[in-house]
Amino acid sequence: MAIVRNSEMRRELTVGEVAERSGVAVSTLHFYEAKGLIRSNRSRGNQRRYPRGVLRRVAVIKVAQRTGIPLAEIQAALSVLPDDRPLTVQDWARLSESWHEQLNERIASLMALRDHLTSCIGCGCLSLRECPLRNPHDVLSMEGTGPRLMDATEEDGQP
Amino acid sequence: MAIVRNSEMRRELTVGEVAERSGVAVSTLHFYEAKGLIRSNRSRGNQRRYPRGVLRRVAVIKVAQRTGIPLAEIQAALSVLPDDRPLTVQDWARLSESWHEQLNERIASLMALRDHLTSCIGCGCLSLRECPLRNPHDVLSMEGTGPRLMDATEEDGQP
DNA sequence: TATTGACCTCAACTAATATTGAGGTTTTAT
DNA sequence: ATAAAACCTCAATATTAGTTGAGGTCAATA
């Protein structure tokens, strides 16, 4: 019956069920709860009972983590979501948009690094001298000013 | 005089000098040494003295870290470099090539994630159902099978 | 109802990547 | 020669993201 199936579908989930369906360990769910990333209701016997929305929430956490965002930031982002009403398209869209920006920045940064690596494979020097990505102070600054190749007879540009 | 400048240039560096010129803390250099990422000679009084090659080595470590490679892996990669002779173009090129691969993989993975995020911003669902990136088990599997939008009246596809 | 599997809390532990501090020594500059 | 700055070792601490275990309780099934 629809009614039975419906109420079955709406049943709150135990921590084990959430763990299995979301692919994270029970201990991780405890941990996330302690960090304020998810919340639970409790059964009469003090066991956790999760509304199904927690599955999406955990999935979002995992996606955000893959973009390199630390849990504290994810927590902060999730904490602005309304607590009192079901979440809307706009709620999730705002979240994913803000992370999309950060993700793009990370990608751009890694691509710059890669391109630099590429352009320097030929000389093997990783361009420590003029590299904008990697030359914090004056590494190799005592070399001559022109570009130069290195071979087995020199190391760090010291003839 | 050239001879004096030369010997001055070739002087081994103290840990403080390396720290300043490479942009990492003295304690980090100690740490890298303990982890086998760099080595030092010692003065009569047991202080570290570094050949200038350490600057390149540290720079390479930092670049590799930015690509997301853990220190242990960097250590392993560096450990195959010859210890007995100055390093050549080929030595560094081999290193950077192997990391270039990994970097490309990371970039590709993040781009896939970003594109997925993008394609799902419209519906706000992050595509938890069919997402190849994020759907470890059967999250939301009790929903109907067709694509659907969510609005404020539903959460996790539960009407 | 009895038992077994799932759950509870709390504390301790892991691993990576360092930083900080205590207590003592070396080097450099005056 | 001496004082200051830099260095040494070793142990402890910090942070992030969890995992493991002890000791005890709850809930579903035979």
PDB file of N, CA and C in Angstrom, chain A residues 46-120:
ATOM      1  N   ASN A  46      17.862   6.991  23.396  1.00  0.00           N
ATOM      2  CA  ASN A  46      19.038   7.832  23.134  1.00  0.00           C
ATOM      3  C   ASN A  46      19.834   7.450  21.894  1.00  0.00           C
ATOM      4  N   GLN A  47      19.234   6.680  21.013  1.00  0.00           N
ATOM      5  CA  GLN A  47      19.965   6.386  19.780  1.00  0.00           C
ATOM      6  C   GLN A  47      19.654   7.442  18.730  1.00  0.00           C
ATOM      7  N   ARG A  48      20.625   7.670  17.859  1.00  0.00           N
ATOM      8  CA  ARG A  48      20.458   8.682  16.811  1.00  0.00           C
ATOM      9  C   ARG A  48      19.411   8.257  15.792  1.00  0.00           C
ATOM     10  N   ARG A  49      18.600   9.221  15.395  1.00  0.00           N
ATOM     11  CA  ARG A  49      17.629   9.000  14.325  1.00  0.00           C
ATOM     12  C   ARG A  49      17.722  10.173  13.381  1.00  0.00           C
ATOM     13  N   TYR A  50      17.985   9.849  12.117  1.00  0.00           N
ATOM     14  CA  TYR A  50      18.236  10.914  11.148  1.00  0.00           C
ATOM     15  C   TYR A  50      17.073  11.074  10.177  1.00  0.00           C
ATOM     16  N   PRO A  51      16.678  12.319   9.943  1.00  0.00           N
ATOM     17  CA  PRO A  51      15.788  12.568   8.810  1.00  0.00           C
ATOM     18  C   PRO A  51      16.569  12.248   7.530  1.00  0.00           C
ATOM     19  N   ARG A  52      15.837  11.883   6.482  1.00  0.00           N
ATOM     20  CA  ARG A  52      16.550  11.450   5.277  1.00  0.00           C
ATOM     21  C   ARG A  52      17.408  12.547   4.668  1.00  0.00           C
ATOM     22  N   GLY A  53      17.105  13.771   4.990  1.00  0.00           N
ATOM     23  CA  GLY A  53      17.891  14.884   4.459  1.00  0.00           C
ATOM     24  C   GLY A  53      19.374  14.772   4.784  1.00  0.00           C
ATOM     25  N   VAL A  54      19.672  14.005   5.805  1.00  0.00           N
ATOM     26  CA  VAL A  54      21.070  13.865   6.195  1.00  0.00           C
ATOM     27  C   VAL A  54      21.892  13.215   5.083  1.00  0.00           C
ATOM     28  N   LEU A  55      21.255  12.403   4.274  1.00  0.00           N
ATOM     29  CA  LEU A  55      21.998  11.740   3.195  1.00  0.00           C
ATOM     30  C   LEU A  55      22.531  12.762   2.199  1.00  0.00           C
ATOM     31  N   ARG A  56      21.658  13.693   1.850  1.00  0.00           N
ATOM     32  CA  ARG A  56      22.109  14.745   0.946  1.00  0.00           C
ATOM     33  C   ARG A  56      23.213  15.575   1.597  1.00  0.00           C
ATOM     34  N   ARG A  57      22.992  15.864   2.844  1.00  0.00           N
ATOM     35  CA  ARG A  57      23.954  16.682   3.569  1.00  0.00           C
ATOM     36  C   ARG A  57      25.327  16.026   3.596  1.00  0.00           C
ATOM     37  N   VAL A  58      25.342  14.740   3.893  1.00  0.00           N
ATOM     38  CA  VAL A  58      26.616  14.034   3.926  1.00  0.00           C
ATOM     39  C   VAL A  58      27.239  14.003   2.535  1.00  0.00           C
ATOM     40  N   ALA A  59      26.403  13.792   1.532  1.00  0.00           N
ATOM     41  CA  ALA A  59      26.926  13.773   0.164  1.00  0.00           C
ATOM     42  C   ALA A  59      27.548  15.117  -0.183  1.00  0.00           C
ATOM     43  N   VAL A  60      26.879  16.173   0.213  1.00  0.00           N
ATOM     44  CA  VAL A  60      27.405  17.518  -0.054  1.00  0.00           C
ATOM     45  C   VAL A  60      28.735  17.725   0.670  1.00  0.00           C
ATOM     46  N   ILE A  61      28.787  17.252   1.897  1.00  0.00           N
ATOM     47  CA  ILE A  61      30.044  17.365   2.645  1.00  0.00           C
ATOM     48  C   ILE A  61      31.171  16.667   1.898  1.00  0.00           C
ATOM     49  N   LYS A  62      30.891  15.467   1.420  1.00  0.00           N
ATOM     50  CA  LYS A  62      31.929  14.707   0.738  1.00  0.00           C
ATOM     51  C   LYS A  62      32.362  15.373  -0.568  1.00  0.00           C
ATOM     52  N   VAL A  63      31.393  15.901  -1.282  1.00  0.00           N
ATOM     53  CA  VAL A  63      31.738  16.605  -2.523  1.00  0.00           C
ATOM     54  C   VAL A  63      32.610  17.816  -2.206  1.00  0.00           C
ATOM     55  N   ALA A  64      32.194  18.558  -1.204  1.00  0.00           N
ATOM     56  CA  ALA A  64      32.956  19.759  -0.854  1.00  0.00           C
ATOM     57  C   ALA A  64      34.375  19.393  -0.427  1.00  0.00           C
ATOM     58  N   GLN A  65      34.490  18.315   0.307  1.00  0.00           N
ATOM     59  CA  GLN A  65      35.817  17.884   0.730  1.00  0.00           C
ATOM     60  C   GLN A  65      36.700  17.562  -0.462  1.00  0.00           C
ATOM     61  N   ARG A  66      36.092  16.969  -1.468  1.00  0.00           N
ATOM     62  CA  ARG A  66      36.894  16.628  -2.646  1.00  0.00           C
ATOM     63  C   ARG A  66      37.401  17.863  -3.358  1.00  0.00           C
ATOM     64  N   THR A  67      36.713  18.966  -3.190  1.00  0.00           N
ATOM     65  CA  THR A  67      37.217  20.182  -3.815  1.00  0.00           C
ATOM     66  C   THR A  67      38.339  20.783  -2.982  1.00  0.00           C
ATOM     67  N   GLY A  68      38.590  20.194  -1.847  1.00  0.00           N
ATOM     68  CA  GLY A  68      39.690  20.679  -1.023  1.00  0.00           C
ATOM     69  C   GLY A  68      39.276  21.625   0.081  1.00  0.00           C
ATOM     70  N   ILE A  69      37.997  21.749   0.310  1.00  0.00           N
ATOM     71  CA  ILE A  69      37.514  22.658   1.352  1.00  0.00           C
ATOM     72  C   ILE A  69      37.577  21.956   2.700  1.00  0.00           C
ATOM     73  N   PRO A  70      38.180  22.586   3.700  1.00  0.00           N
ATOM     74  CA  PRO A  70      38.261  21.958   5.020  1.00  0.00           C
ATOM     75  C   PRO A  70      36.900  21.887   5.704  1.00  0.00           C
ATOM     76  N   LEU A  71      36.755  20.931   6.592  1.00  0.00           N
ATOM     77  CA  LEU A  71      35.475  20.703   7.262  1.00  0.00           C
ATOM     78  C   LEU A  71      34.941  21.947   7.953  1.00  0.00           C
ATOM     79  N   ALA A  72      35.825  22.720   8.547  1.00  0.00           N
ATOM     80  CA  ALA A  72      35.364  23.903   9.275  1.00  0.00           C
ATOM     81  C   ALA A  72      34.640  24.865   8.343  1.00  0.00           C
ATOM     82  N   GLU A  73      35.162  24.977   7.138  1.00  0.00           N
ATOM     83  CA  GLU A  73      34.532  25.875   6.173  1.00  0.00           C
ATOM     84  C   GLU A  73      33.218  25.291   5.673  1.00  0.00           C
ATOM     85  N   ILE A  74      33.209  23.999   5.498  1.00  0.00           N
ATOM     86  CA  ILE A  74      31.979  23.338   5.075  1.00  0.00           C
ATOM     87  C   ILE A  74      30.918  23.531   6.152  1.00  0.00           C
ATOM     88  N   GLN A  75      31.355  23.374   7.377  1.00  0.00           N
ATOM     89  CA  GLN A  75      30.437  23.551   8.494  1.00  0.00           C
ATOM     90  C   GLN A  75      29.863  24.963   8.478  1.00  0.00           C
ATOM     91  N   ALA A  76      30.732  25.937   8.261  1.00  0.00           N
ATOM     92  CA  ALA A  76      30.279  27.325   8.239  1.00  0.00           C
ATOM     93  C   ALA A  76      29.265  27.539   7.120  1.00  0.00           C
ATOM     94  N   ALA A  77      29.554  26.973   5.965  1.00  0.00           N
ATOM     95  CA  ALA A  77      28.653  27.138   4.829  1.00  0.00           C
ATOM     96  C   ALA A  77      27.309  26.461   5.115  1.00  0.00           C
ATOM     97  N   LEU A  78      27.370  25.265   5.671  1.00  0.00           N
ATOM     98  CA  LEU A  78      26.126  24.540   5.960  1.00  0.00           C
ATOM     99  C   LEU A  78      25.324  25.223   7.063  1.00  0.00           C
ATOM    100  N   SER A  79      26.021  25.893   7.944  1.00  0.00           N
ATOM    101  CA  SER A  79      25.335  26.459   9.106  1.00  0.00           C
ATOM    102  C   SER A  79      24.413  27.614   8.730  1.00  0.00           C
ATOM    103  N   VAL A  80      24.604  28.182   7.561  1.00  0.00           N
ATOM    104  CA  VAL A  80      23.711  29.270   7.169  1.00  0.00           C
ATOM    105  C   VAL A  80      22.441  28.736   6.503  1.00  0.00           C
ATOM    106  N   LEU A  81      22.405  27.443   6.265  1.00  0.00           N
ATOM    107  CA  LEU A  81      21.187  26.882   5.685  1.00  0.00           C
ATOM    108  C   LEU A  81      20.079  26.945   6.730  1.00  0.00           C
ATOM    109  N   PRO A  82      18.859  27.213   6.276  1.00  0.00           N
ATOM    110  CA  PRO A  82      17.750  27.301   7.226  1.00  0.00           C
ATOM    111  C   PRO A  82      17.513  25.963   7.909  1.00  0.00           C
ATOM    112  N   ASP A  83      17.163  26.061   9.135  1.00  0.00           N
ATOM    113  CA  ASP A  83      17.050  24.882   9.972  1.00  0.00           C
ATOM    114  C   ASP A  83      15.595  24.466  10.119  1.00  0.00           C
ATOM    115  N   ASP A  84      14.726  25.414   9.844  1.00  0.00           N
ATOM    116  CA  ASP A  84      13.321  25.254  10.206  1.00  0.00           C
ATOM    117  C   ASP A  84      12.437  24.784   9.060  1.00  0.00           C
ATOM    118  N   ARG A  85      12.945  24.819   7.842  1.00  0.00           N
ATOM    119  CA  ARG A  85      12.094  24.436   6.714  1.00  0.00           C
ATOM    120  C   ARG A  85      12.903  23.544   5.770  1.00  0.00           C
ATOM    121  N   PRO A  86      12.171  22.786   4.952  1.00  0.00           N
ATOM    122  CA  PRO A  86      12.863  21.966   3.960  1.00  0.00           C
ATOM    123  C   PRO A  86      13.733  22.854   3.072  1.00  0.00           C
ATOM    124  N   LEU A  87      14.850  22.334   2.626  1.00  0.00           N
ATOM    125  CA  LEU A  87      15.763  23.139   1.818  1.00  0.00           C
ATOM    126  C   LEU A  87      15.268  23.247   0.380  1.00  0.00           C
ATOM    127  N   THR A  88      15.565  24.354  -0.229  1.00  0.00           N
ATOM    128  CA  THR A  88      15.087  24.599  -1.589  1.00  0.00           C
ATOM    129  C   THR A  88      16.227  24.518  -2.593  1.00  0.00           C
ATOM    130  N   VAL A  89      15.821  24.556  -3.838  1.00  0.00           N
ATOM    131  CA  VAL A  89      16.791  24.641  -4.926  1.00  0.00           C
ATOM    132  C   VAL A  89      17.799  25.747  -4.657  1.00  0.00           C
ATOM    133  N   GLN A  90      17.274  26.875  -4.281  1.00  0.00           N
ATOM    134  CA  GLN A  90      18.153  28.033  -4.103  1.00  0.00           C
ATOM    135  C   GLN A  90      19.158  27.824  -2.978  1.00  0.00           C
ATOM    136  N   ASP A  91      18.713  27.156  -1.937  1.00  0.00           N
ATOM    137  CA  ASP A  91      19.629  26.893  -0.831  1.00  0.00           C
ATOM    138  C   ASP A  91      20.864  26.139  -1.316  1.00  0.00           C
ATOM    139  N   TRP A  92      20.630  25.053  -1.998  1.00  0.00           N
ATOM    140  CA  TRP A  92      21.754  24.243  -2.458  1.00  0.00           C
ATOM    141  C   TRP A  92      22.533  24.953  -3.554  1.00  0.00           C
ATOM    142  N   ALA A  93      21.817  25.674  -4.399  1.00  0.00           N
ATOM    143  CA  ALA A  93      22.490  26.365  -5.494  1.00  0.00           C
ATOM    144  C   ALA A  93      23.478  27.401  -4.958  1.00  0.00           C
ATOM    145  N   ARG A  94      23.075  28.107  -3.918  1.00  0.00           N
ATOM    146  CA  ARG A  94      23.987  29.105  -3.352  1.00  0.00           C
ATOM    147  C   ARG A  94      25.267  28.452  -2.853  1.00  0.00           C
ATOM    148  N   LEU A  95      25.073  27.350  -2.153  1.00  0.00           N
ATOM    149  CA  LEU A  95      26.236  26.607  -1.660  1.00  0.00           C
ATOM    150  C   LEU A  95      27.157  26.179  -2.798  1.00  0.00           C
ATOM    151  N   SER A  96      26.568  25.519  -3.786  1.00  0.00           N
ATOM    152  CA  SER A  96      27.427  24.963  -4.827  1.00  0.00           C
ATOM    153  C   SER A  96      28.073  26.065  -5.643  1.00  0.00           C
ATOM    154  N   GLU A  97      27.393  27.184  -5.781  1.00  0.00           N
ATOM    155  CA  GLU A  97      28.021  28.294  -6.506  1.00  0.00           C
ATOM    156  C   GLU A  97      29.250  28.808  -5.783  1.00  0.00           C
ATOM    157  N   SER A  98      29.142  28.960  -4.480  1.00  0.00           N
ATOM    158  CA  SER A  98      30.287  29.519  -3.762  1.00  0.00           C
ATOM    159  C   SER A  98      31.461  28.545  -3.828  1.00  0.00           C
ATOM    160  N   TRP A  99      31.160  27.260  -3.767  1.00  0.00           N
ATOM    161  CA  TRP A  99      32.238  26.285  -3.844  1.00  0.00           C
ATOM    162  C   TRP A  99      32.793  26.186  -5.259  1.00  0.00           C
ATOM    163  N   HIS A 100      31.919  26.432  -6.212  1.00  0.00           N
ATOM    164  CA  HIS A 100      32.353  26.384  -7.594  1.00  0.00           C
ATOM    165  C   HIS A 100      33.469  27.399  -7.840  1.00  0.00           C
ATOM    166  N   GLU A 101      33.307  28.557  -7.280  1.00  0.00           N
ATOM    167  CA  GLU A 101      34.330  29.605  -7.378  1.00  0.00           C
ATOM    168  C   GLU A 101      35.673  29.104  -6.844  1.00  0.00           C
ATOM    169  N   GLN A 102      35.623  28.588  -5.628  1.00  0.00           N
ATOM    170  CA  GLN A 102      36.853  28.129  -4.995  1.00  0.00           C
ATOM    171  C   GLN A 102      37.493  27.011  -5.791  1.00  0.00           C
ATOM    172  N   LEU A 103      36.638  26.149  -6.313  1.00  0.00           N
ATOM    173  CA  LEU A 103      37.137  25.034  -7.091  1.00  0.00           C
ATOM    174  C   LEU A 103      37.847  25.553  -8.330  1.00  0.00           C
ATOM    175  N   ASN A 104      37.241  26.531  -8.991  1.00  0.00           N
ATOM    176  CA  ASN A 104      37.875  27.124 -10.158  1.00  0.00           C
ATOM    177  C   ASN A 104      39.228  27.726  -9.816  1.00  0.00           C
ATOM    178  N   GLU A 105      39.302  28.356  -8.678  1.00  0.00           N
ATOM    179  CA  GLU A 105      40.585  28.938  -8.285  1.00  0.00           C
ATOM    180  C   GLU A 105      41.638  27.857  -8.080  1.00  0.00           C
ATOM    181  N   ARG A 106      41.229  26.794  -7.410  1.00  0.00           N
ATOM    182  CA  ARG A 106      42.184  25.698  -7.199  1.00  0.00           C
ATOM    183  C   ARG A 106      42.640  25.115  -8.517  1.00  0.00           C
ATOM    184  N   ILE A 107      41.695  24.927  -9.414  1.00  0.00           N
ATOM    185  CA  ILE A 107      42.045  24.361 -10.712  1.00  0.00           C
ATOM    186  C   ILE A 107      43.006  25.292 -11.446  1.00  0.00           C
ATOM    187  N   ALA A 108      42.699  26.575 -11.438  1.00  0.00           N
ATOM    188  CA  ALA A 108      43.556  27.538 -12.129  1.00  0.00           C
ATOM    189  C   ALA A 108      44.963  27.510 -11.542  1.00  0.00           C
ATOM    190  N   SER A 109      45.035  27.444 -10.232  1.00  0.00           N
ATOM    191  CA  SER A 109      46.332  27.434  -9.583  1.00  0.00           C
ATOM    192  C   SER A 109      47.134  26.191  -9.957  1.00  0.00           C
ATOM    193  N   LEU A 110      46.458  25.063  -9.960  1.00  0.00           N
ATOM    194  CA  LEU A 110      47.158  23.827 -10.316  1.00  0.00           C
ATOM    195  C   LEU A 110      47.565  23.834 -11.790  1.00  0.00           C
ATOM    196  N   MET A 111      46.729  24.426 -12.640  1.00  0.00           N
ATOM    197  CA  MET A 111      47.070  24.478 -14.060  1.00  0.00           C
ATOM    198  C   MET A 111      48.275  25.378 -14.293  1.00  0.00           C
ATOM    199  N   ALA A 112      48.323  26.477 -13.571  1.00  0.00           N
ATOM    200  CA  ALA A 112      49.479  27.363 -13.690  1.00  0.00           C
ATOM    201  C   ALA A 112      50.740  26.606 -13.285  1.00  0.00           C
ATOM    202  N   LEU A 113      50.614  25.880 -12.196  1.00  0.00           N
ATOM    203  CA  LEU A 113      51.739  25.085 -11.721  1.00  0.00           C
ATOM    204  C   LEU A 113      52.150  24.056 -12.774  1.00  0.00           C
ATOM    205  N   ARG A 114      51.169  23.392 -13.327  1.00  0.00           N
ATOM    206  CA  ARG A 114      51.453  22.378 -14.343  1.00  0.00           C
ATOM    207  C   ARG A 114      52.138  22.984 -15.563  1.00  0.00           C
ATOM    208  N   ASP A 115      51.605  24.106 -16.016  1.00  0.00           N
ATOM    209  CA  ASP A 115      52.174  24.719 -17.208  1.00  0.00           C
ATOM    210  C   ASP A 115      53.611  25.144 -16.951  1.00  0.00           C
ATOM    211  N   HIS A 116      53.834  25.582 -15.751  1.00  0.00           N
ATOM    212  CA  HIS A 116      55.175  25.978 -15.418  1.00  0.00           C
ATOM    213  C   HIS A 116      56.109  24.774 -15.415  1.00  0.00           C
ATOM    214  N   LEU A 117      55.622  23.738 -14.810  1.00  0.00           N
ATOM    215  CA  LEU A 117      56.377  22.493 -14.790  1.00  0.00           C
ATOM    216  C   LEU A 117      56.706  22.071 -16.221  1.00  0.00           C
ATOM    217  N   THR A 118      55.680  22.134 -17.079  1.00  0.00           N
ATOM    218  CA  THR A 118      55.859  21.739 -18.475  1.00  0.00           C
ATOM    219  C   THR A 118      56.941  22.566 -19.137  1.00  0.00           C
ATOM    220  N   SER A 119      56.825  23.866 -18.991  1.00  0.00           N
ATOM    221  CA  SER A 119      57.740  24.741 -19.715  1.00  0.00           C
ATOM    222  C   SER A 119      59.162  24.584 -19.205  1.00  0.00           C
ATOM    223  N   CYS A 120      59.312  23.969 -18.077  1.00  0.00           N
ATOM    224  CA  CYS A 120      60.649  23.869 -17.512  1.00  0.00           C
ATOM    225  C   CYS A 120      61.239  22.481 -17.554  1.00  0.00           C
TER     226      CYS A 120
END
